[in-house]
């Protein structure tokens, strides 16, 4: 029996747009500053989760809310569980939007809004796949659990709680990346580089503060330095010359003896730092080469960033660089800069590493490169090991066949630096919903998803679930 998944998905187009729009309107950024016992990740993620589950209940599905941090929508029956793992939370809106990030805009066949592509649009496509399978009465010989996490963009606490309290799927995929498939994901770890106390010495200028970046998984769009002392007359001109030469923009404002420099680069996801322009390292490099006689702590901080991190996204300057034949090269990016004259003086570096190296040895090498006397380096949180599902696994074979059947395009292996929920299952991969070659808009301003891509993804997911639940 063959089913017309395409037509079924097309019939749901306007319903999918409506449901996605409602979900985008919920700012579901993790917000533990407003956490309560009932909503440990804050009100936004909990509301996003409850909203998605209520949508499924509206349509008659059985759901489960796990402690307001994760949940699932169910269909099918059998011993094994096929998991479809998505998430309702989003990264912060950030700067640079042409429209309100949380007010969806439908324009030229695209829906704009934070979370449209990551991961609310793909979640809606996966959800409508369940509706299509039910409408068409497709037999499913496994239980299918559409699982929703609510802090995929940070700690994965929600999914950890889910797996600790609920049955683990036998196999599954995460609709949170691109087609044809992601069957390998590099290891992910963040390293906190803390500058040890530097003895103060009189200097003409003091770096009062240096900040940049808001998330460990985003290359900083902007960075700000505050310097006290009367600046030389040619300083502003030097700053503009530097900005022009480096393709960044910079502003200088002076209030008494307090000078504020704001530098704008280009943001990027931490798994592809090479497409960003790291505002933090560019600002440090400017200060380092400006010739200002900075205080010792400030001087050392900007010099270390310049020498060890600037214009290097593969870790060559610190010696952590590594290439694995199958999984490719390690990447590294300084994503949060936090320096205050009398407080913390830190750099948070996010690293994506292939099999063959590990977080402990990267930490050791960082400390050697930064200097054990000057800096202390720790692994921030827990490192996620590299993850790989072989091409000959039936899960990978089936998904690639479904992809080819619906697109006419050849499938192939893809290994990335990004981390998806796919890695939470031993037999887990990421599958869609972006088409190959589409601009990667996740985490960026003016994030969007094409309506036709949501519709196609719903059809692909329905077919994929049907085949995986019956093999
Ligand atoms: Zn995502
Ligand atoms: Zn994301």
Coordinates of C-alpha atoms and ligand atoms in Angstrom, one line a residue:
X1 CA 0.0 0.0 0.0
X2 CA 1.4 3.4 -0.9
X3 CA 0.2 6.6 0.6
X4 CA 0.1 10.0 -0.8
X5 CA 2.0 11.9 1.9
X6 CA 2.6 14.9 -0.2
X7 CA -1.1 15.7 -0.8
X8 CA -1.9 15.0 2.8
X9 CA 0.8 17.4 3.9
X10 CA -0.3 20.1 1.4
X11 CA -3.8 19.9 2.8
X12 CA -2.5 20.9 6.2
X13 CA -0.4 23.9 4.9
X14 CA -2.5 26.6 6.5
X15 CA -3.1 24.7 9.7
X16 CA 0.7 24.3 10.0
X17 CA 1.3 28.0 9.4
X18 CA -1.3 28.8 12.1
X19 CA 0.1 26.4 14.7
X20 CA 3.7 27.5 14.0
X21 CA 2.8 31.1 14.3
X22 CA 1.2 30.6 17.7
X23 CA 4.3 28.8 18.9
X24 CA 6.7 31.5 17.6
X25 CA 4.7 34.1 19.7
X26 CA 5.9 32.4 22.9
X27 CA 9.3 33.6 23.8
X28 CA 10.6 30.3 25.1
X29 CA 14.2 31.2 25.8
X30 CA 15.6 29.5 28.9
X31 CA 15.2 31.9 31.8
X32 CA 16.4 30.4 35.0
X33 CA 16.5 33.8 36.6
X34 CA 12.7 33.4 36.8
X35 CA 12.7 29.7 37.6
X36 CA 10.3 28.3 40.2
X37 CA 9.9 24.8 41.6
X38 CA 7.2 24.1 39.0
X39 CA 9.0 25.8 36.1
X40 CA 12.7 25.0 36.7
X41 CA 13.8 26.4 33.3
X42 CA 11.7 29.6 33.7
X43 CA 8.2 30.5 32.4
X44 CA 9.0 30.7 28.6
X45 CA 10.1 27.1 28.0
X46 CA 7.3 25.7 30.2
X47 CA 4.7 27.8 28.4
X48 CA 6.1 26.6 25.0
X49 CA 6.0 23.0 26.2
X50 CA 2.4 23.2 27.6
X51 CA 1.3 25.0 24.4
X52 CA 2.7 22.3 22.1
X53 CA 1.1 19.5 24.3
X54 CA -2.2 21.4 24.4
X55 CA -2.1 21.6 20.6
X56 CA -1.8 17.8 20.4
X57 CA -4.6 17.3 23.0
X58 CA -6.8 19.6 20.9
X59 CA -6.4 17.1 18.1
X60 CA -7.0 14.1 20.3
X61 CA -3.5 12.8 20.9
X62 CA -2.3 11.3 24.2
X63 CA 0.5 13.5 25.7
X64 CA 2.8 13.4 28.7
X65 CA 4.3 16.4 30.5
X66 CA 7.5 15.5 32.3
X67 CA 8.0 18.0 35.1
X68 CA 7.3 21.0 32.8
X69 CA 10.8 20.5 31.3
X70 CA 10.0 17.9 28.6
X71 CA 7.1 16.0 27.2
X72 CA 5.8 13.8 24.4
X73 CA 3.0 13.2 21.9
X74 CA 2.2 9.6 21.3
X75 CA 0.9 7.5 18.4
X76 CA 1.2 3.8 17.4
X77 CA 1.7 0.6 19.5
X78 CA 4.3 -2.1 19.9
X79 CA 7.2 -3.1 22.1
X80 CA 9.8 -0.7 20.6
X81 CA 9.8 3.0 20.7
X82 CA 10.7 5.2 17.7
X83 CA 11.7 8.6 19.1
X84 CA 11.4 11.9 17.2
X85 CA 13.3 14.4 19.3
X86 CA 12.7 18.1 18.9
X87 CA 12.6 21.2 21.1
X88 CA 10.4 24.1 22.0
X89 CA 13.0 26.5 23.3
X90 CA 14.9 29.1 21.4
X91 CA 18.1 31.1 21.6
X92 CA 17.7 34.8 22.5
X93 CA 16.4 37.1 19.8
X94 CA 19.7 39.0 19.7
X95 CA 20.3 42.1 17.6
X96 CA 19.7 42.8 14.0
X97 CA 16.1 41.9 13.4
X98 CA 14.1 43.8 10.7
X99 CA 10.8 42.7 12.5
X100 CA 9.7 41.6 16.0
X101 CA 11.4 38.3 16.5
X102 CA 8.4 37.0 18.4
X103 CA 5.7 38.2 16.0
X104 CA 5.7 35.8 13.0
X105 CA 5.7 37.5 9.6
X106 CA 4.6 35.5 6.5
X107 CA 6.3 37.0 3.5
X108 CA 7.3 35.6 0.0
X109 CA 6.5 32.1 1.1
X110 CA 8.6 32.3 4.2
X111 CA 7.7 32.6 7.9
X112 CA 10.1 34.8 9.8
X113 CA 10.5 34.6 13.6
X114 CA 12.8 33.3 16.3
X115 CA 12.5 29.5 16.3
X116 CA 10.9 29.3 12.8
X117 CA 13.8 27.1 11.6
X118 CA 15.2 26.0 15.0
X119 CA 13.2 24.1 16.0
X120 CA 9.6 25.2 16.0
X121 CA 9.0 24.8 12.3
X122 CA 10.5 21.3 12.1
X123 CA 8.6 20.4 15.3
X124 CA 5.3 21.4 13.6
X125 CA 6.3 19.4 10.5
X126 CA 7.0 16.3 12.7
X127 CA 3.7 16.8 14.6
X128 CA 1.7 17.1 11.4
X129 CA 3.4 13.9 10.2
X130 CA 1.7 12.2 13.1
X131 CA -1.6 13.7 12.1
X132 CA -1.1 12.5 8.5
X133 CA -0.3 9.0 9.6
X134 CA -3.4 8.9 11.7
X135 CA -5.6 10.3 9.0
X136 CA -4.3 7.8 6.4
X137 CA -4.6 5.0 9.0
X138 CA -1.1 3.9 8.4
X139 CA -0.3 0.9 10.6
X140 CA 2.5 1.6 13.1
X141 CA 4.1 -1.5 14.8
X142 CA 6.2 0.6 17.1
X143 CA 5.2 3.2 19.6
X144 CA 6.1 6.6 18.1
X145 CA 7.0 9.3 20.7
X146 CA 7.4 12.8 19.4
X147 CA 9.5 14.1 22.3
X148 CA 9.9 17.7 23.2
X149 CA 12.8 19.1 25.1
X150 CA 12.7 22.7 26.5
X151 CA 16.3 23.7 26.9
X152 CA 18.1 22.2 23.9
X153 CA 19.9 25.5 23.4
X154 CA 21.6 25.3 26.7
X155 CA 21.9 22.5 29.3
X156 CA 19.6 19.7 28.0
X157 CA 18.3 19.4 31.5
X158 CA 14.8 18.7 30.2
X159 CA 15.9 15.8 28.0
X160 CA 18.1 14.5 30.8
X161 CA 15.0 14.4 33.1
X162 CA 13.0 12.8 30.3
X163 CA 15.5 10.0 29.8
X164 CA 15.9 9.5 33.6
X165 CA 12.1 9.1 34.1
X166 CA 10.7 7.8 30.9
X167 CA 11.3 4.8 28.6
X168 CA 14.2 5.4 26.2
X169 CA 13.5 5.1 22.5
X170 CA 15.1 2.1 20.7
X171 CA 16.1 4.4 17.8
X172 CA 15.1 7.8 16.5
X173 CA 15.9 11.0 14.7
X174 CA 15.9 14.7 15.5
X175 CA 14.2 17.1 13.1
X176 CA 16.7 19.8 14.1
X177 CA 19.3 20.1 11.4
X178 CA 19.3 19.5 7.6
X179 CA 18.7 16.9 5.0
X180 CA 19.9 14.5 3.8
X181 CA 21.1 13.4 7.3
X182 CA 23.5 14.1 10.1
X183 CA 24.8 10.7 11.2
X184 CA 27.9 12.1 13.0
X185 CA 28.3 14.9 15.5
X186 CA 31.5 16.1 16.9
X187 CA 32.1 16.3 20.6
X188 CA 31.2 19.5 22.3
X189 CA 32.8 21.2 25.3
X190 CA 33.2 24.6 26.7
X191 CA 36.4 25.7 28.5
X192 CA 36.5 28.6 31.0
X193 CA 39.8 30.3 30.9
X194 CA 40.3 32.4 34.0
X195 CA 43.0 35.0 34.3
X196 CA 44.8 34.7 37.6
X197 CA 45.3 37.9 39.7
X198 CA 47.8 40.2 38.1
X199 CA 49.7 42.6 40.4
X200 CA 48.6 46.1 39.7
X201 CA 51.1 48.7 38.4
X202 CA 50.5 52.3 37.6
X203 CA 49.7 52.8 33.9
X204 CA 48.3 55.6 31.8
X205 CA 45.1 53.6 31.0
X206 CA 43.0 51.1 32.8
X207 CA 40.9 48.5 31.1
X208 CA 37.8 48.8 33.4
X209 CA 35.8 46.2 31.7
X210 CA 35.7 44.1 28.5
X211 CA 32.6 42.2 27.6
X212 CA 31.2 40.3 24.6
X213 CA 29.0 37.4 23.7
X214 CA 25.8 36.1 25.4
X215 CA 25.9 32.4 24.8
X216 CA 28.5 29.6 24.7
X217 CA 27.2 28.5 21.4
X218 CA 27.2 31.8 19.5
X219 CA 30.1 33.8 18.1
X220 CA 29.8 37.3 19.7
X221 CA 28.2 39.9 17.4
X222 CA 29.4 42.8 19.5
X223 CA 32.0 43.5 22.2
X224 CA 32.5 46.5 24.5
X225 CA 35.5 47.8 26.3
X226 CA 35.6 50.6 28.8
X227 CA 38.9 52.3 29.3
X228 CA 39.7 55.1 31.8
X229 CA 42.3 57.8 30.9
X230 CA 42.4 60.6 28.4
X231 CA 42.9 59.1 25.0
X232 CA 45.5 60.3 22.5
X233 CA 44.1 62.6 19.8
X234 CA 44.5 60.2 17.0
X235 CA 42.8 57.3 18.8
X236 CA 39.4 57.6 17.2
X237 CA 41.0 57.8 13.7
X238 CA 43.1 54.6 14.5
X239 CA 39.9 52.8 15.6
X240 CA 38.1 53.7 12.4
X241 CA 41.1 52.7 10.3
X242 CA 41.2 49.3 12.1
X243 CA 37.5 48.8 11.6
X244 CA 37.7 49.6 7.9
X245 CA 40.7 47.4 7.3
X246 CA 38.9 44.5 9.1
X247 CA 35.4 44.7 7.8
X248 CA 33.9 45.5 11.2
X249 CA 32.2 48.6 12.6
X250 CA 33.2 50.5 15.8
X251 CA 32.0 53.4 17.9
X252 CA 33.9 55.4 20.5
X253 CA 32.2 57.6 23.1
X254 CA 33.9 59.5 25.8
X255 CA 32.4 60.7 29.1
X256 CA 34.9 62.5 31.2
X257 CA 37.9 60.2 31.5
X258 CA 35.8 57.1 30.7
X259 CA 35.9 55.8 27.1
X260 CA 33.6 53.2 25.7
X261 CA 34.4 51.3 22.6
X262 CA 31.8 49.1 21.0
X263 CA 32.8 46.9 18.1
X264 CA 30.4 45.0 15.9
X265 CA 31.4 41.9 14.0
X266 CA 29.2 39.1 12.6
X267 CA 27.5 36.4 14.6
X268 CA 27.5 32.7 13.8
X269 CA 26.7 29.4 15.3
X270 CA 29.6 28.1 17.4
X271 CA 29.7 25.0 15.2
X272 CA 30.6 27.1 12.2
X273 CA 32.7 29.9 13.7
X274 CA 34.6 30.5 10.4
X275 CA 31.5 32.2 8.9
X276 CA 31.4 34.7 11.8
X277 CA 33.6 37.7 12.6
X278 CA 34.3 37.5 16.3
X279 CA 33.7 40.9 17.8
X280 CA 35.6 39.9 21.0
X281 CA 38.9 39.0 19.4
X282 CA 38.8 41.9 17.0
X283 CA 38.3 44.4 19.8
X284 CA 41.1 42.7 21.8
X285 CA 43.4 42.8 18.7
X286 CA 42.6 46.5 18.2
X287 CA 43.5 47.4 21.8
X288 CA 46.6 45.2 21.7
X289 CA 48.0 46.9 18.6
X290 CA 46.7 50.4 19.5
X291 CA 49.8 51.0 21.6
X292 CA 47.8 52.2 24.6
X293 CA 49.8 51.7 27.9
X294 CA 47.2 49.6 29.6
X295 CA 47.3 48.3 33.2
X296 CA 49.0 44.9 33.5
X297 CA 45.8 42.8 33.9
X298 CA 44.1 44.5 31.0
X299 CA 47.2 44.3 28.8
X300 CA 47.7 40.6 29.5
X301 CA 44.0 39.8 28.8
X302 CA 43.8 41.5 25.4
X303 CA 47.3 40.3 24.5
X304 CA 46.4 36.6 25.2
X305 CA 43.2 36.8 23.2
X306 CA 45.0 38.4 20.3
X307 CA 47.9 35.9 20.4
X308 CA 45.9 32.8 21.0
X309 CA 42.4 33.2 19.7
X310 CA 42.2 36.0 17.1
X311 CA 41.5 34.9 13.5
X312 CA 41.9 31.3 14.3
X313 CA 38.8 29.0 14.4
X314 CA 40.7 25.6 14.3
X315 CA 42.8 25.9 17.4
X316 CA 46.1 26.2 15.6
X317 CA 47.4 29.0 17.7
X318 CA 46.8 27.1 21.0
X319 CA 47.9 23.8 19.6
X320 CA 44.5 22.0 20.2
X321 CA 44.0 21.6 16.4
X322 CA 43.2 18.1 15.3
X323 CA 41.8 16.4 12.2
X324 CA 40.1 13.0 12.1
X325 CA 39.8 11.3 8.7
X326 CA 36.1 10.6 9.0
X327 CA 34.9 13.4 11.3
X328 CA 37.0 16.3 10.0
X329 CA 38.6 19.1 11.9
X330 CA 38.2 20.5 15.4
X331 CA 36.8 24.0 15.7
X332 CA 37.1 26.5 18.5
X333 CA 35.7 29.9 19.2
X334 CA 35.9 32.4 22.1
X335 CA 32.2 33.1 22.7
X336 CA 31.9 34.9 26.0
X337 CA 34.4 37.5 27.2
X338 CA 33.9 38.8 30.7
X339 CA 36.6 41.1 32.2
X340 CA 36.2 43.5 35.0
X341 CA 39.0 45.2 36.7
X342 CA 38.3 44.0 40.2
X343 CA 36.2 40.9 39.4
X344 CA 36.2 38.0 37.0
X345 CA 38.6 38.0 34.1
X346 CA 37.5 35.1 31.9
X347 CA 37.1 33.8 28.4
X348 CA 34.6 31.0 27.6
X349 CA 35.8 29.0 24.6
X350 CA 33.5 26.6 22.8
X351 CA 35.2 23.6 21.1
X352 CA 33.7 21.1 18.7
X353 CA 36.1 18.1 18.4
X354 CA 36.2 14.9 16.3
X355 CA 36.9 11.4 17.6
X356 CA 40.6 11.0 18.4
X357 CA 40.9 13.8 20.8
X358 CA 39.0 14.6 24.1
X359 CA 38.1 17.4 26.4
X360 CA 40.6 16.5 29.1
X361 CA 43.6 16.8 26.8
X362 CA 42.2 19.9 25.2
X363 CA 42.0 21.5 28.6
X364 CA 45.6 20.5 29.4
X365 CA 46.8 22.0 26.1
X366 CA 44.9 25.2 26.7
X367 CA 46.5 25.7 30.1
X368 CA 49.9 25.1 28.5
X369 CA 49.2 27.6 25.7
X370 CA 47.7 30.3 28.0
X371 CA 50.4 29.7 30.6
X372 CA 49.7 27.8 33.9
X373 CA 51.0 30.7 35.9
X374 CA 48.7 33.3 34.3
X375 CA 45.5 31.3 33.7
X376 CA 43.4 28.5 35.1
X377 CA 41.4 26.4 32.6
X378 CA 38.4 24.3 33.5
X379 CA 35.9 22.3 31.5
X380 CA 32.6 24.2 31.9
X381 CA 29.8 21.8 32.6
X382 CA 30.1 18.4 31.1
X383 CA 31.7 17.6 27.7
X384 CA 29.6 15.7 25.2
X385 CA 31.5 12.9 23.4
X386 CA 31.6 12.6 19.6
X387 CA 28.7 10.6 18.2
X388 CA 28.5 8.5 15.1
X389 CA 26.0 6.1 13.6
X390 CA 27.4 4.0 10.7
X391 CA 26.2 4.4 7.2
X392 CA 25.2 0.7 7.0
X393 CA 22.8 1.0 10.0
X394 CA 19.3 0.4 8.8
X395 CA 18.2 3.6 10.4
X396 CA 20.5 5.6 8.2
X397 CA 19.7 3.5 5.2
X398 CA 16.0 4.0 5.6
X399 CA 16.1 7.7 6.2
X400 CA 18.4 8.3 3.2
X401 CA 16.0 6.2 1.0
X402 CA 13.0 8.2 2.1
X403 CA 14.9 11.5 1.4
X404 CA 15.8 10.3 -2.1
X405 CA 12.2 9.1 -2.8
X406 CA 10.7 12.5 -1.9
X407 CA 13.4 14.8 -3.4
X408 CA 15.0 12.9 -6.2
X409 CA 18.3 13.8 -4.6
X410 CA 21.1 11.4 -3.7
X411 CA 21.7 10.9 0.1
X412 CA 25.1 10.9 1.7
X413 CA 26.9 10.9 5.0
X414 CA 27.2 14.2 6.9
X415 CA 29.2 14.9 10.0
X416 CA 28.9 18.3 11.7
X417 CA 30.1 20.3 14.7
X418 CA 26.6 21.0 15.9
X419 CA 25.0 18.9 18.6
X420 CA 21.4 17.7 18.3
X421 CA 19.3 15.4 20.4
X422 CA 20.1 12.7 17.9
X423 CA 23.2 12.0 20.0
X424 CA 21.1 11.1 23.0
X425 CA 20.2 7.8 21.5
X426 CA 22.8 5.3 20.6
X427 CA 21.0 4.8 17.3
X428 CA 20.0 8.4 16.9
X429 CA 20.7 10.9 14.0
X430 CA 19.4 14.2 12.9
X431 CA 17.2 14.4 9.8
X432 CA 16.0 17.7 8.2
X433 CA 14.2 19.9 8.1
X434 CA 16.4 22.3 6.1
X435 CA 17.2 21.4 2.5
X436 CA 20.9 21.1 1.6
X437 CA 22.4 24.3 0.3
X438 CA 19.7 26.5 2.0
X439 CA 21.1 29.4 3.9
X440 CA 21.7 28.5 7.5
X441 CA 19.5 30.9 9.5
X442 CA 19.4 29.2 12.8
X443 CA 20.4 31.5 15.7
X444 CA 20.7 34.5 13.4
X445 CA 18.5 37.6 13.1
X446 CA 15.7 37.3 10.6
X447 CA 15.5 33.5 11.1
X448 CA 12.9 32.0 8.7
X449 CA 11.6 28.8 7.2
X450 CA 10.1 28.3 3.8
X451 CA 6.4 27.2 4.0
X452 CA 7.1 24.7 1.2
X453 CA 10.0 23.2 3.3
X454 CA 7.6 22.7 6.2
X455 CA 5.1 21.0 4.0
X456 CA 7.7 18.8 2.3
X457 CA 9.3 17.9 5.7
X458 CA 5.9 16.8 7.1
X459 CA 5.5 14.4 4.1
X460 CA 9.1 13.1 4.5
X461 CA 8.7 12.7 8.3
X462 CA 5.4 10.8 7.8
X463 CA 6.9 8.4 5.4
X464 CA 10.1 8.0 7.5
X465 CA 8.1 7.2 10.6
X466 CA 5.9 4.8 8.7
X467 CA 8.9 2.9 7.4
X468 CA 10.9 2.9 10.6
X469 CA 7.9 1.8 12.6
X470 CA 7.3 -1.2 10.4
X471 CA 10.7 -2.6 9.6
Ligands
LIG1 ZN1 17.7 23.2 17.5
LIG2 ZN1 19.7 25.9 18.0

